Structure formats: structure tokens, C-alpha cells
PDB file of C-alpha atoms and ligand atoms in Angstrom:
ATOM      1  CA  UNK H  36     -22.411  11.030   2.451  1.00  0.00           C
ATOM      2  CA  UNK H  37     -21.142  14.916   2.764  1.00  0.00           C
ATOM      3  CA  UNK H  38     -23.156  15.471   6.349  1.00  0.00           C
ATOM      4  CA  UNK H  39     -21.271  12.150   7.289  1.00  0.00           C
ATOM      5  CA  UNK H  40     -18.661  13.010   9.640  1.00  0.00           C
ATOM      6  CA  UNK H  41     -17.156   9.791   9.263  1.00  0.00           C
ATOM      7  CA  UNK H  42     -17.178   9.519   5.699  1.00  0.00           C
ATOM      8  CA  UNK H  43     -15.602  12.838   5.629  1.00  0.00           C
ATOM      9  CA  UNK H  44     -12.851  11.709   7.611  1.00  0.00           C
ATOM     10  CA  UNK H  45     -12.098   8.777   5.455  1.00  0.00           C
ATOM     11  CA  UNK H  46     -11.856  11.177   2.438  1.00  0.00           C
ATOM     12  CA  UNK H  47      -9.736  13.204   4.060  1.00  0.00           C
ATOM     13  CA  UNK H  48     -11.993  16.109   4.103  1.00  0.00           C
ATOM     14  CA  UNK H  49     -13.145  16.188   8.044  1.00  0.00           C
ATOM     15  CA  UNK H  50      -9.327  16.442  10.295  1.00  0.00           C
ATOM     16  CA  UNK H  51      -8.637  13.409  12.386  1.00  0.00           C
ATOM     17  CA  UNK H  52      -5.381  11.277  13.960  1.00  0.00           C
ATOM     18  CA  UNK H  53      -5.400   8.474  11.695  1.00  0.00           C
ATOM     19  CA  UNK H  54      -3.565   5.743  12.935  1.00  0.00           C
ATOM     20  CA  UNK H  55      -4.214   2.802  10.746  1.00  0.00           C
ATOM     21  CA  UNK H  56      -5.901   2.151   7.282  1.00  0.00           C
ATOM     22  CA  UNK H  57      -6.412   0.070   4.342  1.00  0.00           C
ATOM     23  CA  UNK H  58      -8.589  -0.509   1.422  1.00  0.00           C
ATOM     24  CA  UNK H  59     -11.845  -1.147   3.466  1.00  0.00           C
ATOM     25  CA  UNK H  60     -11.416   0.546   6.494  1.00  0.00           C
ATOM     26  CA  UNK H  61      -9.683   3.681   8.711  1.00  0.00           C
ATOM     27  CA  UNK H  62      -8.977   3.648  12.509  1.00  0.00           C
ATOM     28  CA  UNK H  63      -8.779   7.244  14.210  1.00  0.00           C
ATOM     29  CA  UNK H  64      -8.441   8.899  17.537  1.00  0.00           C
ATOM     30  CA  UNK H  65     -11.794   9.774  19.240  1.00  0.00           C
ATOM     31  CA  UNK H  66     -11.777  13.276  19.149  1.00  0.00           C
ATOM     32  CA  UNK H  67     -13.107  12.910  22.832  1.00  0.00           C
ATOM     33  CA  UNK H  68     -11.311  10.001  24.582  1.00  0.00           C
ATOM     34  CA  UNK H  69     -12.580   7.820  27.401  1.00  0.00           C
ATOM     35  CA  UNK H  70      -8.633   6.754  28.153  1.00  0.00           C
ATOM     36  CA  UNK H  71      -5.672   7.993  26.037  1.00  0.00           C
ATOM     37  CA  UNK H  72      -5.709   6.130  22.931  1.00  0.00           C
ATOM     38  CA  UNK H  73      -9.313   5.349  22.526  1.00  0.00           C
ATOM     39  CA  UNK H  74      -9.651   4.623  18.693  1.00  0.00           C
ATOM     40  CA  UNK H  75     -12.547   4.404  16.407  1.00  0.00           C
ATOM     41  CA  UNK H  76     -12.549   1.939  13.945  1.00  0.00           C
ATOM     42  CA  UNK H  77     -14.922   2.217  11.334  1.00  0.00           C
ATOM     43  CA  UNK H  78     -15.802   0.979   7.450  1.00  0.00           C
ATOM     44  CA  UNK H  79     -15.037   3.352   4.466  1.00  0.00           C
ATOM     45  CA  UNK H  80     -18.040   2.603   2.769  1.00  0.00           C
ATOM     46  CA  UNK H  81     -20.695   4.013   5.042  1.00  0.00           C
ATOM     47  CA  UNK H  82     -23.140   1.896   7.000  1.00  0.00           C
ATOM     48  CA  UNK H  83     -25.208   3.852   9.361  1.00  0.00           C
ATOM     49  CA  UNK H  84     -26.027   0.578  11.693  1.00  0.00           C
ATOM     50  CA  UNK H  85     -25.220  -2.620  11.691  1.00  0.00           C
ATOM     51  CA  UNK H  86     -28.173  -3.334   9.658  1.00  0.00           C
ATOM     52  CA  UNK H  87     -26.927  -1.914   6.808  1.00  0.00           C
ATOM     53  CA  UNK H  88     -23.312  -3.221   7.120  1.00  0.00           C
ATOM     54  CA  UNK H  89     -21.725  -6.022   5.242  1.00  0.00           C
ATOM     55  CA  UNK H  90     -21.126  -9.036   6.878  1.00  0.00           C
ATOM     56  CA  UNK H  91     -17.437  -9.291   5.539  1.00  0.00           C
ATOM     57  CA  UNK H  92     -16.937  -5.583   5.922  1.00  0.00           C
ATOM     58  CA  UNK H  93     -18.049  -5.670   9.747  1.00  0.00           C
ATOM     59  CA  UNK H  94     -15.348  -9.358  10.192  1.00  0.00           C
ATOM     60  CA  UNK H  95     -12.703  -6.433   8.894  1.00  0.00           C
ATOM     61  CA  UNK H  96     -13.566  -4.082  11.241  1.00  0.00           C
ATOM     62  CA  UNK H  97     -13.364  -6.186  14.008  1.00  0.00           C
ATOM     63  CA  UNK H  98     -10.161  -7.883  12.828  1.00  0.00           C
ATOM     64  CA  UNK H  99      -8.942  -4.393  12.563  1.00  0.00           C
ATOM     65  CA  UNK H 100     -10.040  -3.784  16.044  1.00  0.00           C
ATOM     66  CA  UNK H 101      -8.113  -6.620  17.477  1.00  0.00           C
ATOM     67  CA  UNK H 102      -4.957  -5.676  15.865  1.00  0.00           C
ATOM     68  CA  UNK H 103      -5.380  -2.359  17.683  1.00  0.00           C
ATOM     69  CA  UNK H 104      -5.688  -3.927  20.780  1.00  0.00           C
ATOM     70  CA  UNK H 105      -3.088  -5.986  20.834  1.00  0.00           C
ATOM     71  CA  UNK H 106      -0.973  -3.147  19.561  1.00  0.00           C
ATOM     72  CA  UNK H 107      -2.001  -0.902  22.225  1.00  0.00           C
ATOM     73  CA  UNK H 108      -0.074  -3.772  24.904  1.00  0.00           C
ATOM     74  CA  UNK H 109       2.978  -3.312  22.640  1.00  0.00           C
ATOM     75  CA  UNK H 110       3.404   0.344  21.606  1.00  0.00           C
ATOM     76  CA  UNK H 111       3.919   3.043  24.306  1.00  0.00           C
ATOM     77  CA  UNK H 112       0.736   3.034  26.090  1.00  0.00           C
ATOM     78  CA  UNK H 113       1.633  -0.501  27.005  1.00  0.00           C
ATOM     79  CA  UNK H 114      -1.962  -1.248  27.848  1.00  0.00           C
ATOM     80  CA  UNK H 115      -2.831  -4.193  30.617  1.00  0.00           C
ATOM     81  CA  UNK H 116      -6.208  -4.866  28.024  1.00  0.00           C
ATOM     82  CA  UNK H 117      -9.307  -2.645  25.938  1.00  0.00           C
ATOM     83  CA  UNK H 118     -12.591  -2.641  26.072  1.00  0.00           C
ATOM     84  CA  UNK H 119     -14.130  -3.366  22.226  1.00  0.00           C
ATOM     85  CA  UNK H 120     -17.241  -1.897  22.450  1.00  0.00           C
ATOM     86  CA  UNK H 121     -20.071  -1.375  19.029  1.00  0.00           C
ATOM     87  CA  UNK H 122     -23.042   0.653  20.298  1.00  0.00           C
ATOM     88  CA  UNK H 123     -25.370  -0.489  17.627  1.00  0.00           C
ATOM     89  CA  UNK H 124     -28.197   2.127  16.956  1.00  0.00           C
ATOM     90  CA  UNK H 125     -29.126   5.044  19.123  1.00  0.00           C
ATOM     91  CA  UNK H 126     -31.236   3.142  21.516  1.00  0.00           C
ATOM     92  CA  UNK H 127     -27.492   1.905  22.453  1.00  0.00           C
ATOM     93  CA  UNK H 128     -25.864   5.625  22.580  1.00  0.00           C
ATOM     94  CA  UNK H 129     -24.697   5.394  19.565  1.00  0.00           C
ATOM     95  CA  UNK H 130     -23.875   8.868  18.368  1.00  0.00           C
ATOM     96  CA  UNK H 131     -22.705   9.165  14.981  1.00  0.00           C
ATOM     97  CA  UNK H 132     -24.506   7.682  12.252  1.00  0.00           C
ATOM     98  CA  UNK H 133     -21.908   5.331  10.856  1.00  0.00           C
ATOM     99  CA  UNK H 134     -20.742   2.141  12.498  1.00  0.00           C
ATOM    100  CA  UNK H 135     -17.572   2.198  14.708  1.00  0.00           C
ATOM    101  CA  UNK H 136     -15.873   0.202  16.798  1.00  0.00           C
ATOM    102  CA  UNK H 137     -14.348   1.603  19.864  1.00  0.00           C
ATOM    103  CA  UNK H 138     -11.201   0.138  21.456  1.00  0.00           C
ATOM    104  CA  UNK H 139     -10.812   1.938  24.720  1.00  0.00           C
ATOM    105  CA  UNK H 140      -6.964   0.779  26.300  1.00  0.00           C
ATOM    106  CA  UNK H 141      -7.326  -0.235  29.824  1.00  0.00           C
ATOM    107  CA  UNK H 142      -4.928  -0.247  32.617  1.00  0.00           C
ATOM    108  CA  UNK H 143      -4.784  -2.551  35.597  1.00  0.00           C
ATOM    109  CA  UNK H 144      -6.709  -0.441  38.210  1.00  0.00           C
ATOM    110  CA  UNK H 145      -7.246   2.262  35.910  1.00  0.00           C
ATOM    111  CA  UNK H 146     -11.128   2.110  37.391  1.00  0.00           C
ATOM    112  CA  UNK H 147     -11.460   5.534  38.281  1.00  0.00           C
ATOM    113  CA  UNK H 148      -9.622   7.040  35.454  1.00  0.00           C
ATOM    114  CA  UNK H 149     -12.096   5.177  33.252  1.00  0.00           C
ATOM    115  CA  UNK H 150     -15.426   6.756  35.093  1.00  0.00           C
ATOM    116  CA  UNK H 151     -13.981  10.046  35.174  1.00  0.00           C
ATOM    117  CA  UNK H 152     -12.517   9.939  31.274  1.00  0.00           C
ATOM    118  CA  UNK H 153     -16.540   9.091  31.015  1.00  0.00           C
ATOM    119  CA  UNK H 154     -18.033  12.114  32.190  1.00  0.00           C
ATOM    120  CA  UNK H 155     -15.010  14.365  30.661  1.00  0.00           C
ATOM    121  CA  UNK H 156     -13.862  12.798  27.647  1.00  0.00           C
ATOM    122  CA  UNK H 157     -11.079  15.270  27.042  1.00  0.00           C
ATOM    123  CA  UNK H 158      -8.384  15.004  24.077  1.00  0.00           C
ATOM    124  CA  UNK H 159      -4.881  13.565  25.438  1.00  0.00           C
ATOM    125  CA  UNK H 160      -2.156  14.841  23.400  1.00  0.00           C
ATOM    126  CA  UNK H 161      -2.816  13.544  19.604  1.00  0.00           C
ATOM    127  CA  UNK H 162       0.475  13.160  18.056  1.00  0.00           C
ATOM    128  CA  UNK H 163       1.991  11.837  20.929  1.00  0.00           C
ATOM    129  CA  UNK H 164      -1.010   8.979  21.260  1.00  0.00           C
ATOM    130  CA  UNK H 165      -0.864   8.087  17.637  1.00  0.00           C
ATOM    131  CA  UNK H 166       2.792   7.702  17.570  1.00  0.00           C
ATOM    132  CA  UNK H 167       2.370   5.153  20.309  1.00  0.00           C
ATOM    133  CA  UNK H 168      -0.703   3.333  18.808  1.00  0.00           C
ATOM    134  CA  UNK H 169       1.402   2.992  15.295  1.00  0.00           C
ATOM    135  CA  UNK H 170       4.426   1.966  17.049  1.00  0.00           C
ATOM    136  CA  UNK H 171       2.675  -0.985  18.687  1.00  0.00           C
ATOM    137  CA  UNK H 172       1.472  -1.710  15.185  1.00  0.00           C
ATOM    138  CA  UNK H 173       4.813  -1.919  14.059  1.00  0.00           C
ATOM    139  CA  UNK H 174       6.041  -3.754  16.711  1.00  0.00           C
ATOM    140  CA  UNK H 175       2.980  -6.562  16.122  1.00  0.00           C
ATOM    141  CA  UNK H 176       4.307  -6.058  12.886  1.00  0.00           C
ATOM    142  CA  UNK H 177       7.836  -6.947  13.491  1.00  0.00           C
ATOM    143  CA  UNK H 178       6.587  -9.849  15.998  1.00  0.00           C
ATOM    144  CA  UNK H 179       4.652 -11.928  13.452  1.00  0.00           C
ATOM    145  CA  UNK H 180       7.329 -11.037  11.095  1.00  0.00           C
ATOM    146  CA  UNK H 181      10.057 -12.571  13.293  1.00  0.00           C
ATOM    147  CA  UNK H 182       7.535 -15.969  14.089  1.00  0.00           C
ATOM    148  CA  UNK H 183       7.531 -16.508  10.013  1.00  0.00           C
TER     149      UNK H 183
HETATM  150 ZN1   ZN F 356     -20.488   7.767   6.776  1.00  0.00          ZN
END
């Protein structure tokens, strides 16, 4: 678990922007974005692919993924839509050795911005980007809260 990167960051050992978390799983800024507010979703409990992942654990990650996404449309990023990608294994470029779900915010038109953020992948402003992601959260928050 200690050379785990990921499980570092859930302890709270390894710095990262967390923007979300509960009792099974953390969501965090990619330390090298595709767009601003690419997020990584991933388990607590480690699970280097998704053949060692529980079932249940994996429906909260995604649920948690969603949430995110439709956050991003609400908060300050006001995203148009994400791409939810899960590169399972390193046959699929997947890079760190613990499952994660990315949810990369798109914009309409955005297609070159995408292909570049690709090939550079540099950090947007951190605090900035979480403080939008978490106030979409809050306002899905306030949104269900209002509909009951
Ligand atoms: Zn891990």
C-alpha cells in the first residue's frame, strides 16, 4: 500500500486537491489535466484493476463519477458535458496501479483544447478549479434539496 500513490493520497500522506469524499471513496484533481477540472475518482481500499475491484465498490465510483459530472455543468466551469473514461490495465494506458475514473469536463467546441491538453497536460490553477468543482456539488446539492 505505501508505494501506492493513490492510497497515499487517500490517507492523506501523498498532497492532492481533494474535491469530494466519503467513506468508500476520494475524488481529486489530476495532477496533470487534460481540461481544467479533470478529476480522478478512485476507491479507498486499493484495487490495482478492475479485476480486483468490488463490484459494489466500482457502482460507487461510478455513481461518484456522475455526480461530478453533473456538478461540473453547475459549478463555475459550467461544463457543456465530460468524458468518463476507466483505462482498465496497462494494455489500456492505464498508469497508476489503482483504479480511477477520470471525468474530463468538456466544452462545446473545446476540440482542440482537448488534443492539445493531451500532449501537455499542464496543472490549471488548483484552488481555483476545486472551488468550482465543490461549488457545483453544492449547487446539485441544493437542487435535489429544493425537488424534496
Ligand atoms: Zn492504492
Amino acid at each position: 500500500m505505501n508505494d501506492c500513490v493513490f492510497c497515499r493520497i487517500v490517507a492523506g500522506t501523498a498532497p492532492a486537491t481533494k474535491v469530494f469524499e466519503d467513506d468508500a471513496v476520494c475524488a481529486f484533481l489530476d495532477i496533470r489535466p487534460i481540461t481544467r477540472g479533470h478529476t480522478l475518482v478512485v476507491p479507498k481500499q486499493h484495487a490495482t484493476e478492475l479485476d480486483d475491484l468490488d463490484p459494489d465498490l466500482g457502482a460507487q465510483v461510478f455513481r461518484t463519477g456522475h455526480r461530478l459530472a453533473r456538478a461540473l455543468r453547475r459549478g463555475g466551469l459550467a461544463s457543456d458535458g465530460a468524458n468518463l473514461v476507466l483505462n482498465d490495465g496497462t494494455a489500456a494506458f492505464q498508469t497508476v496501479g489503482h483504479v480511477h475514473l477520470h471525468v474530463v469536463p468538456r466544452r462545446h467546441g473545446d476540440k482542440l483544447s482537448f488534443a492539445k491538453g493531451f500532449l501537455l497536460r499542464r496543472p490549471h490553477d488548483t484552488e481555483s478549479t476545486a472551488a468550482a468543482i465543490r461549488a457545483g456539488l453544492t449547487a446539485l446539492a441544493r437542487a435535489e434539496g429544493a425537488q424534496g
